[in-house]
């Protein structure tokens, strides 16, 4: 049976078909994963910009309670781990997690090194460098972090 040419040809065709299908699915899954990640990053950036827009008026008129309410309300959503506003020195001014307020973030932390890897921080952060994926230390899950700079405006 193993010596017949028809059997050998059938096995070769089956193996080649499996290889072609495997390669096709590998590239399809890789491409779809990249597209889905881009969409998640885009929607997360839009959410971050919406938070800034919502708090803009309150920031211009220094309405501390209003800003705090906005941050805490957004931070209570089930799929949002944390929302915070930092000043230019890296001090957490507002946070959905009260234990972080008035503490300084480590500029060598994963969320900061994109802008602070050199001695001087970047003046403007390119939009493609505002998102990153990292593992949350406390839960061992992948988290998408988004940085949205808030530039000073006249009040």
GROMACS .gro file of N, CA and C in nm:
model
  465
    1UNK      N    1   0.081  -0.120   0.000
    1UNK     CA    2   0.000   0.000   0.000
    1UNK      C    3   0.086   0.127   0.000
    2UNK      N    4   0.196   0.129   0.080
    2UNK     CA    5   0.280   0.248   0.087
    2UNK      C    6   0.369   0.264  -0.038
    3UNK      N    7   0.373   0.163  -0.121
    3UNK     CA    8   0.458   0.170  -0.240
    3UNK      C    9   0.383   0.219  -0.363
    4UNK      N   10   0.253   0.231  -0.353
    4UNK     CA   11   0.175   0.273  -0.469
    4UNK      C   12   0.191   0.423  -0.491
    5UNK      N   13   0.205   0.461  -0.615
    5UNK     CA   14   0.224   0.601  -0.652
    5UNK      C   15   0.103   0.686  -0.616
    6UNK      N   16  -0.017   0.629  -0.628
    6UNK     CA   17  -0.140   0.703  -0.595
    6UNK      C   18  -0.144   0.740  -0.448
    7UNK      N   19  -0.102   0.650  -0.362
    7UNK     CA   20  -0.100   0.677  -0.218
    7UNK      C   21   0.003   0.785  -0.187
    8UNK      N   22   0.122   0.775  -0.245
    8UNK     CA   23   0.227   0.875  -0.221
    8UNK      C   24   0.183   1.013  -0.270
    9UNK      N   25   0.119   1.015  -0.384
    9UNK     CA   26   0.071   1.141  -0.439
    9UNK      C   27  -0.038   1.201  -0.350
   10UNK      N   28  -0.128   1.120  -0.301
   10UNK     CA   29  -0.235   1.167  -0.213
   10UNK      C   30  -0.177   1.224  -0.083
   11UNK      N   31  -0.082   1.156  -0.024
   11UNK     CA   32  -0.018   1.203   0.099
   11UNK      C   33   0.054   1.336   0.072
   12UNK      N   34   0.124   1.346  -0.038
   12UNK     CA   35   0.195   1.471  -0.071
   12UNK      C   36   0.097   1.587  -0.090
   13UNK      N   37  -0.015   1.561  -0.159
   13UNK     CA   38  -0.115   1.666  -0.181
   13UNK      C   39  -0.178   1.707  -0.048
   14UNK      N   40  -0.209   1.611   0.039
   14UNK     CA   41  -0.268   1.642   0.169
   14UNK      C   42  -0.170   1.724   0.254
   15UNK      N   43  -0.046   1.686   0.256
   15UNK     CA   44   0.055   1.760   0.334
   15UNK      C   45   0.071   1.902   0.279
   16UNK      N   46   0.081   1.916   0.150
   16UNK     CA   47   0.094   2.049   0.090
   16UNK      C   48  -0.029   2.135   0.119
   17UNK      N   49  -0.146   2.075   0.111
   17UNK     CA   50  -0.270   2.148   0.140
   17UNK      C   51  -0.270   2.195   0.285
   18UNK      N   52  -0.231   2.109   0.377
   18UNK     CA   53  -0.224   2.147   0.518
   18UNK      C   54  -0.124   2.260   0.541
   19UNK      N   55  -0.012   2.254   0.475
   19UNK     CA   56   0.089   2.360   0.488
   19UNK      C   57   0.035   2.491   0.434
   20UNK      N   58  -0.025   2.489   0.319
   20UNK     CA   59  -0.080   2.612   0.258
   20UNK      C   60  -0.191   2.671   0.345
   21UNK      N   61  -0.280   2.585   0.393
   21UNK     CA   62  -0.390   2.634   0.479
   21UNK      C   63  -0.333   2.691   0.610
   22UNK      N   64  -0.234   2.626   0.667
   22UNK     CA   65  -0.173   2.675   0.792
   22UNK      C   66  -0.108   2.811   0.772
   23UNK      N   67  -0.034   2.827   0.664
   23UNK     CA   68   0.031   2.955   0.636
   23UNK      C   69  -0.075   3.064   0.613
   24UNK      N   70  -0.179   3.031   0.538
   24UNK     CA   71  -0.286   3.126   0.512
   24UNK      C   72  -0.351   3.171   0.643
   25UNK      N   73  -0.387   3.075   0.729
   25UNK     CA   74  -0.451   3.111   0.856
   25UNK      C   75  -0.358   3.188   0.949
   26UNK      N   76  -0.231   3.156   0.947
   26UNK     CA   77  -0.135   3.230   1.029
   26UNK      C   78  -0.135   3.378   0.989
   27UNK      N   79  -0.124   3.405   0.859
   27UNK     CA   80  -0.121   3.544   0.814
   27UNK      C   81  -0.256   3.613   0.833
   28UNK      N   82  -0.365   3.541   0.817
   28UNK     CA   83  -0.498   3.598   0.839
   28UNK      C   84  -0.515   3.637   0.986
   29UNK      N   85  -0.478   3.549   1.076
   29UNK     CA   86  -0.491   3.578   1.219
   29UNK      C   87  -0.399   3.692   1.259
   30UNK      N   88  -0.278   3.694   1.210
   30UNK     CA   89  -0.184   3.801   1.242
   30UNK      C   90  -0.236   3.935   1.193
   31UNK      N   91  -0.287   3.939   1.071
   31UNK     CA   92  -0.340   4.064   1.016
   31UNK      C   93  -0.464   4.110   1.092
   32UNK      N   94  -0.556   4.018   1.120
   32UNK     CA   95  -0.677   4.054   1.194
   32UNK      C   96  -0.645   4.102   1.335
   33UNK      N   97  -0.548   4.041   1.397
   33UNK     CA   98  -0.507   4.085   1.531
   33UNK      C   99  -0.454   4.227   1.527
   34UNK      N  100  -0.372   4.259   1.429
   34UNK     CA  101  -0.318   4.394   1.416
   34UNK      C  102  -0.429   4.496   1.391
   35UNK      N  103  -0.525   4.461   1.306
   35UNK     CA  104  -0.636   4.552   1.276
   35UNK      C  105  -0.721   4.574   1.400
   36UNK      N  106  -0.751   4.468   1.473
   36UNK     CA  107  -0.830   4.481   1.596
   36UNK      C  108  -0.757   4.566   1.701
   37UNK      N  109  -0.628   4.547   1.713
   37UNK     CA  110  -0.550   4.626   1.808
   37UNK      C  111  -0.552   4.774   1.770
   38UNK      N  112  -0.540   4.804   1.640
   38UNK     CA  113  -0.548   4.943   1.595
   38UNK      C  114  -0.684   5.004   1.630
   39UNK      N  115  -0.790   4.928   1.614
   39UNK     CA  116  -0.924   4.977   1.646
   39UNK      C  117  -0.939   5.002   1.796
   40UNK      N  118  -0.889   4.912   1.877
   40UNK     CA  119  -0.895   4.930   2.022
   40UNK      C  120  -0.815   5.055   2.063
   41UNK      N  121  -0.698   5.072   2.005
   41UNK     CA  122  -0.617   5.190   2.035
   41UNK      C  123  -0.689   5.318   1.992
   42UNK      N  124  -0.752   5.315   1.876
   42UNK     CA  125  -0.823   5.432   1.827
   42UNK      C  126  -0.940   5.468   1.918
   43UNK      N  127  -1.018   5.368   1.956
   43UNK     CA  128  -1.132   5.395   2.043
   43UNK      C  129  -1.087   5.440   2.182
   44UNK      N  130  -0.979   5.384   2.232
   44UNK     CA  131  -0.927   5.425   2.362
   44UNK      C  132  -0.875   5.568   2.358
   45UNK      N  133  -0.810   5.604   2.250
   45UNK     CA  134  -0.762   5.742   2.234
   45UNK      C  135  -0.880   5.838   2.226
   46UNK      N  136  -0.984   5.800   2.154
   46UNK     CA  137  -1.104   5.884   2.147
   46UNK      C  138  -1.167   5.901   2.285
   47UNK      N  139  -1.172   5.794   2.363
   47UNK     CA  140  -1.226   5.803   2.499
   47UNK      C  141  -1.142   5.896   2.585
   48UNK      N  142  -1.011   5.885   2.573
   48UNK     CA  143  -0.922   5.972   2.648
   48UNK      C  144  -0.941   6.118   2.611
   49UNK      N  145  -0.954   6.144   2.482
   49UNK     CA  146  -0.979   6.282   2.437
   49UNK      C  147  -1.115   6.332   2.481
   50UNK      N  148  -1.213   6.243   2.491
   50UNK     CA  149  -1.345   6.281   2.541
   50UNK      C  150  -1.338   6.319   2.688
   51UNK      N  151  -1.259   6.247   2.765
   51UNK     CA  152  -1.241   6.280   2.907
   51UNK      C  153  -1.179   6.419   2.920
   52UNK      N  154  -1.076   6.446   2.841
   52UNK     CA  155  -1.011   6.577   2.845
   52UNK      C  156  -1.110   6.686   2.804
   53UNK      N  157  -1.187   6.662   2.699
   53UNK     CA  158  -1.285   6.761   2.655
   53UNK      C  159  -1.391   6.785   2.761
   54UNK      N  160  -1.432   6.679   2.830
   54UNK     CA  161  -1.532   6.693   2.935
   54UNK      C  162  -1.482   6.773   3.053
   55UNK      N  163  -1.354   6.759   3.083
   55UNK     CA  164  -1.297   6.829   3.198
   55UNK      C  165  -1.238   6.965   3.162
   56UNK      N  166  -1.232   6.998   3.035
   56UNK     CA  167  -1.167   7.122   2.989
   56UNK      C  168  -1.223   7.247   3.055
   57UNK      N  169  -1.353   7.263   3.052
   57UNK     CA  170  -1.416   7.382   3.109
   57UNK      C  171  -1.386   7.392   3.258
   58UNK      N  172  -1.400   7.280   3.328
   58UNK     CA  173  -1.374   7.279   3.472
   58UNK      C  174  -1.227   7.311   3.502
   59UNK      N  175  -1.136   7.266   3.416
   59UNK     CA  176  -0.994   7.297   3.436
   59UNK      C  177  -0.965   7.445   3.413
   60UNK      N  178  -1.029   7.502   3.313
   60UNK     CA  179  -1.005   7.643   3.283
   60UNK      C  180  -1.049   7.734   3.397
   61UNK      N  181  -1.153   7.693   3.470
   61UNK     CA  182  -1.204   7.774   3.580
   61UNK      C  183  -1.172   7.713   3.716
   62UNK      N  184  -1.078   7.620   3.718
   62UNK     CA  185  -1.026   7.560   3.841
   62UNK      C  186  -1.138   7.505   3.929
   63UNK      N  187  -1.232   7.435   3.868
   63UNK     CA  188  -1.342   7.373   3.942
   63UNK      C  189  -1.299   7.231   3.982
   64UNK      N  190  -1.229   7.225   4.093
   64UNK     CA  191  -1.163   7.103   4.139
   64UNK      C  192  -1.262   6.988   4.159
   65UNK      N  193  -1.374   7.016   4.223
   65UNK     CA  194  -1.472   6.910   4.251
   65UNK      C  195  -1.529   6.852   4.121
   66UNK      N  196  -1.553   6.939   4.024
   66UNK     CA  197  -1.608   6.893   3.896
   66UNK      C  198  -1.508   6.802   3.823
   67UNK      N  199  -1.382   6.840   3.822
   67UNK     CA  200  -1.278   6.758   3.757
   67UNK      C  201  -1.269   6.623   3.828
   68UNK      N  202  -1.267   6.626   3.960
   68UNK     CA  203  -1.257   6.503   4.038
   68UNK      C  204  -1.377   6.412   4.012
   69UNK      N  205  -1.495   6.468   4.001
   69UNK     CA  206  -1.616   6.390   3.973
   69UNK      C  207  -1.607   6.325   3.836
   70UNK      N  208  -1.561   6.398   3.736
   70UNK     CA  209  -1.547   6.342   3.600
   70UNK      C  210  -1.449   6.225   3.601
   71UNK      N  211  -1.334   6.243   3.664
   71UNK     CA  212  -1.230   6.138   3.667
   71UNK      C  213  -1.281   6.014   3.740
   72UNK      N  214  -1.345   6.034   3.854
   72UNK     CA  215  -1.395   5.921   3.932
   72UNK      C  216  -1.510   5.849   3.861
   73UNK      N  217  -1.597   5.923   3.795
   73UNK     CA  218  -1.709   5.863   3.723
   73UNK      C  219  -1.659   5.775   3.608
   74UNK      N  220  -1.565   5.825   3.532
   74UNK     CA  221  -1.510   5.747   3.421
   74UNK      C  222  -1.432   5.628   3.475
   75UNK      N  223  -1.357   5.648   3.582
   75UNK     CA  224  -1.276   5.542   3.640
   75UNK      C  225  -1.356   5.427   3.700
   76UNK      N  226  -1.484   5.449   3.729
   76UNK     CA  227  -1.569   5.343   3.786
   76UNK      C  228  -1.620   5.246   3.680
   77UNK      N  229  -1.604   5.276   3.554
   77UNK     CA  230  -1.651   5.184   3.450
   77UNK      C  231  -1.574   5.052   3.458
   78UNK      N  232  -1.643   4.943   3.427
   78UNK     CA  233  -1.587   4.811   3.453
   78UNK      C  234  -1.458   4.781   3.376
   79UNK      N  235  -1.444   4.825   3.254
   79UNK     CA  236  -1.325   4.792   3.176
   79UNK      C  237  -1.216   4.897   3.181
   80UNK      N  238  -1.232   4.995   3.267
   80UNK     CA  239  -1.130   5.098   3.283
   80UNK      C  240  -1.061   5.075   3.417
   81UNK      N  241  -0.931   5.053   3.411
   81UNK     CA  242  -0.857   5.022   3.533
   81UNK      C  243  -0.827   5.148   3.613
   82UNK      N  244  -0.790   5.257   3.545
   82UNK     CA  245  -0.750   5.376   3.618
   82UNK      C  246  -0.752   5.497   3.524
   83UNK      N  247  -0.790   5.612   3.579
   83UNK     CA  248  -0.783   5.739   3.507
   83UNK      C  249  -0.715   5.837   3.600
   84UNK      N  250  -0.618   5.908   3.547
   84UNK     CA  251  -0.551   6.008   3.631
   84UNK      C  252  -0.500   6.124   3.548
   85UNK      N  253  -0.487   6.238   3.615
   85UNK     CA  254  -0.431   6.358   3.554
   85UNK      C  255  -0.307   6.394   3.634
   86UNK      N  256  -0.198   6.413   3.562
   86UNK     CA  257  -0.071   6.447   3.625
   86UNK      C  258  -0.032   6.589   3.587
   87UNK      N  259   0.041   6.656   3.675
   87UNK     CA  260   0.096   6.785   3.636
   87UNK      C  261   0.230   6.762   3.565
   88UNK      N  262   0.293   6.869   3.520
   88UNK     CA  263   0.413   6.851   3.438
   88UNK      C  264   0.533   6.796   3.516
   89UNK      N  265   0.527   6.800   3.648
   89UNK     CA  266   0.635   6.741   3.729
   89UNK      C  267   0.614   6.592   3.753
   90UNK      N  268   0.497   6.539   3.714
   90UNK     CA  269   0.469   6.398   3.733
   90UNK      C  270   0.391   6.368   3.860
   91UNK      N  271   0.336   6.470   3.922
   91UNK     CA  272   0.255   6.451   4.043
   91UNK      C  273   0.111   6.422   4.002
   92UNK      N  274   0.052   6.319   4.062
   92UNK     CA  275  -0.086   6.284   4.033
   92UNK      C  276  -0.176   6.386   4.103
   93UNK      N  277  -0.247   6.466   4.022
   93UNK     CA  278  -0.334   6.570   4.075
   93UNK      C  279  -0.475   6.516   4.096
   94UNK      N  280  -0.524   6.438   3.999
   94UNK     CA  281  -0.655   6.374   4.008
   94UNK      C  282  -0.639   6.229   3.968
   95UNK      N  283  -0.714   6.142   4.035
   95UNK     CA  284  -0.708   6.001   4.002
   95UNK      C  285  -0.838   5.934   4.043
   96UNK      N  286  -0.875   5.831   3.968
   96UNK     CA  287  -0.991   5.750   4.006
   96UNK      C  288  -0.955   5.661   4.125
   97UNK      N  289  -0.827   5.649   4.154
   97UNK     CA  290  -0.778   5.573   4.270
   97UNK      C  291  -0.724   5.675   4.371
   98UNK      N  292  -0.797   5.698   4.480
   98UNK     CA  293  -0.761   5.801   4.578
   98UNK      C  294  -0.621   5.785   4.636
   99UNK      N  295  -0.569   5.663   4.644
   99UNK     CA  296  -0.438   5.641   4.705
   99UNK      C  297  -0.324   5.698   4.619
  100UNK      N  298  -0.349   5.731   4.493
  100UNK     CA  299  -0.245   5.785   4.405
  100UNK      C  300  -0.234   5.937   4.410
  101UNK      N  301  -0.337   6.005   4.459
  101UNK     CA  302  -0.340   6.151   4.456
  101UNK      C  303  -0.225   6.206   4.541
  102UNK      N  304  -0.159   6.310   4.487
  102UNK     CA  305  -0.046   6.380   4.550
  102UNK      C  306   0.082   6.297   4.555
  103UNK      N  307   0.087   6.186   4.483
  103UNK     CA  308   0.210   6.107   4.474
  103UNK      C  309   0.272   6.131   4.337
  104UNK      N  310   0.400   6.112   4.328
  104UNK     CA  311   0.471   6.128   4.202
  104UNK      C  312   0.485   5.992   4.133
  105UNK      N  313   0.470   5.993   4.002
  105UNK     CA  314   0.491   5.870   3.925
  105UNK      C  315   0.640   5.856   3.896
  106UNK      N  316   0.682   5.732   3.883
  106UNK     CA  317   0.820   5.703   3.849
  106UNK      C  318   0.838   5.726   3.699
  107UNK      N  319   0.924   5.820   3.661
  107UNK     CA  320   0.942   5.851   3.520
  107UNK      C  321   1.013   5.740   3.443
  108UNK      N  322   1.065   5.641   3.515
  108UNK     CA  323   1.123   5.524   3.450
  108UNK      C  324   1.019   5.415   3.432
  109UNK      N  325   0.898   5.440   3.479
  109UNK     CA  326   0.787   5.346   3.466
  109UNK      C  327   0.752   5.330   3.319
  110UNK      N  328   0.688   5.219   3.288
  110UNK     CA  329   0.654   5.187   3.149
  110UNK      C  330   0.567   5.293   3.085
  111UNK      N  331   0.480   5.355   3.162
  111UNK     CA  332   0.391   5.456   3.105
  111UNK      C  333   0.461   5.588   3.077
  112UNK      N  334   0.578   5.609   3.133
  112UNK     CA  335   0.646   5.738   3.119
  112UNK      C  336   0.769   5.735   3.028
  113UNK      N  337   0.828   5.618   3.008
  113UNK     CA  338   0.958   5.618   2.940
  113UNK      C  339   0.950   5.663   2.796
  114UNK      N  340   0.836   5.657   2.733
  114UNK     CA  341   0.825   5.703   2.594
  114UNK      C  342   0.857   5.850   2.579
  115UNK      N  343   0.814   5.929   2.675
  115UNK     CA  344   0.837   6.074   2.670
  115UNK      C  345   0.959   6.117   2.750
  116UNK      N  346   0.997   6.038   2.850
  116UNK     CA  347   1.102   6.079   2.942
  116UNK      C  348   1.226   5.992   2.935
  117UNK      N  349   1.252   5.929   2.821
  117UNK     CA  350   1.370   5.844   2.812
  117UNK      C  351   1.498   5.926   2.804
  118UNK      N  352   1.487   6.049   2.763
  118UNK     CA  353   1.602   6.140   2.764
  118UNK      C  354   1.590   6.231   2.884
  119UNK      N  355   1.690   6.314   2.908
  119UNK     CA  356   1.686   6.404   3.024
  119UNK      C  357   1.571   6.503   3.015
  120UNK      N  358   1.545   6.554   2.897
  120UNK     CA  359   1.436   6.650   2.878
  120UNK      C  360   1.315   6.580   2.819
  121UNK      N  361   1.196   6.601   2.878
  121UNK     CA  362   1.076   6.537   2.820
  121UNK      C  363   1.041   6.598   2.684
  122UNK      N  364   0.966   6.524   2.607
  122UNK     CA  365   0.923   6.572   2.476
  122UNK      C  366   0.825   6.688   2.492
  123UNK      N  367   0.835   6.786   2.404
  123UNK     CA  368   0.739   6.897   2.404
  123UNK      C  369   0.602   6.850   2.358
  124UNK      N  370   0.599   6.775   2.250
  124UNK     CA  371   0.475   6.719   2.195
  124UNK      C  372   0.496   6.569   2.176
  125UNK      N  373   0.397   6.493   2.217
  125UNK     CA  374   0.406   6.348   2.205
  125UNK      C  375   0.336   6.305   2.076
  126UNK      N  376   0.408   6.238   1.986
  126UNK     CA  377   0.345   6.192   1.862
  126UNK      C  378   0.229   6.097   1.894
  127UNK      N  379   0.121   6.104   1.816
  127UNK     CA  380   0.001   6.026   1.846
  127UNK      C  381   0.028   5.876   1.845
  128UNK      N  382   0.120   5.828   1.762
  128UNK     CA  383   0.147   5.684   1.759
  128UNK      C  384   0.223   5.636   1.883
  129UNK      N  385   0.281   5.730   1.960
  129UNK     CA  386   0.355   5.693   2.081
  129UNK      C  387   0.271   5.710   2.208
  130UNK      N  388   0.143   5.738   2.195
  130UNK     CA  389   0.059   5.763   2.311
  130UNK      C  390  -0.007   5.640   2.368
  131UNK      N  391   0.003   5.527   2.301
  131UNK     CA  392  -0.056   5.405   2.354
  131UNK      C  393   0.052   5.300   2.371
  132UNK      N  394   0.030   5.213   2.468
  132UNK     CA  395   0.122   5.102   2.489
  132UNK      C  396   0.046   4.991   2.559
  133UNK      N  397   0.092   4.869   2.542
  133UNK     CA  398   0.030   4.754   2.607
  133UNK      C  399   0.132   4.698   2.704
  134UNK      N  400   0.087   4.675   2.827
  134UNK     CA  401   0.175   4.621   2.929
  134UNK      C  402   0.096   4.529   3.020
  135UNK      N  403   0.166   4.453   3.102
  135UNK     CA  404   0.099   4.365   3.198
  135UNK      C  405   0.080   4.440   3.328
  136UNK      N  406  -0.043   4.436   3.378
  136UNK     CA  407  -0.072   4.496   3.508
  136UNK      C  408  -0.005   4.411   3.615
  137UNK      N  409   0.069   4.475   3.704
  137UNK     CA  410   0.145   4.400   3.805
  137UNK      C  411   0.055   4.322   3.900
  138UNK      N  412  -0.054   4.383   3.938
  138UNK     CA  413  -0.138   4.319   4.039
  138UNK      C  414  -0.228   4.209   3.985
  139UNK      N  415  -0.260   4.209   3.857
  139UNK     CA  416  -0.356   4.112   3.803
  139UNK      C  417  -0.299   4.021   3.695
  140UNK      N  418  -0.179   4.047   3.648
  140UNK     CA  419  -0.119   3.968   3.540
  140UNK      C  420  -0.207   3.961   3.416
  141UNK      N  421  -0.270   4.073   3.384
  141UNK     CA  422  -0.348   4.082   3.261
  141UNK      C  423  -0.286   4.191   3.174
  142UNK      N  424  -0.311   4.181   3.045
  142UNK     CA  425  -0.262   4.284   2.953
  142UNK      C  426  -0.353   4.406   2.963
  143UNK      N  427  -0.290   4.523   2.968
  143UNK     CA  428  -0.362   4.649   2.982
  143UNK      C  429  -0.317   4.743   2.872
  144UNK      N  430  -0.412   4.816   2.815
  144UNK     CA  431  -0.380   4.919   2.717
  144UNK      C  432  -0.374   5.051   2.791
  145UNK      N  433  -0.259   5.115   2.787
  145UNK     CA  434  -0.242   5.246   2.848
  145UNK      C  435  -0.245   5.354   2.742
  146UNK      N  436  -0.312   5.465   2.773
  146UNK     CA  437  -0.324   5.576   2.680
  146UNK      C  438  -0.279   5.703   2.751
  147UNK      N  439  -0.194   5.780   2.686
  147UNK     CA  440  -0.149   5.909   2.738
  147UNK      C  441  -0.208   6.017   2.648
  148UNK      N  442  -0.279   6.111   2.707
  148UNK     CA  443  -0.332   6.225   2.632
  148UNK      C  444  -0.282   6.351   2.699
  149UNK      N  445  -0.183   6.416   2.641
  149UNK     CA  446  -0.132   6.540   2.703
  149UNK      C  447  -0.238   6.649   2.703
  150UNK      N  448  -0.240   6.726   2.810
  150UNK     CA  449  -0.331   6.840   2.819
  150UNK      C  450  -0.242   6.965   2.817
  151UNK      N  451  -0.250   7.037   2.708
  151UNK     CA  452  -0.166   7.153   2.693
  151UNK      C  453  -0.234   7.275   2.752
  152UNK      N  454  -0.156   7.366   2.806
  152UNK     CA  455  -0.211   7.485   2.869
  152UNK      C  456  -0.283   7.573   2.768
  153UNK      N  457  -0.394   7.633   2.816
  153UNK     CA  458  -0.471   7.727   2.737
  153UNK      C  459  -0.496   7.849   2.822
  154UNK      N  460  -0.531   7.957   2.757
  154UNK     CA  461  -0.570   8.075   2.833
  154UNK      C  462  -0.705   8.050   2.896
  155UNK      N  463  -0.722   8.096   3.021
  155UNK     CA  464  -0.851   8.079   3.086
  155UNK      C  465  -0.935   8.205   3.077
   0.00000   0.00000   0.00000
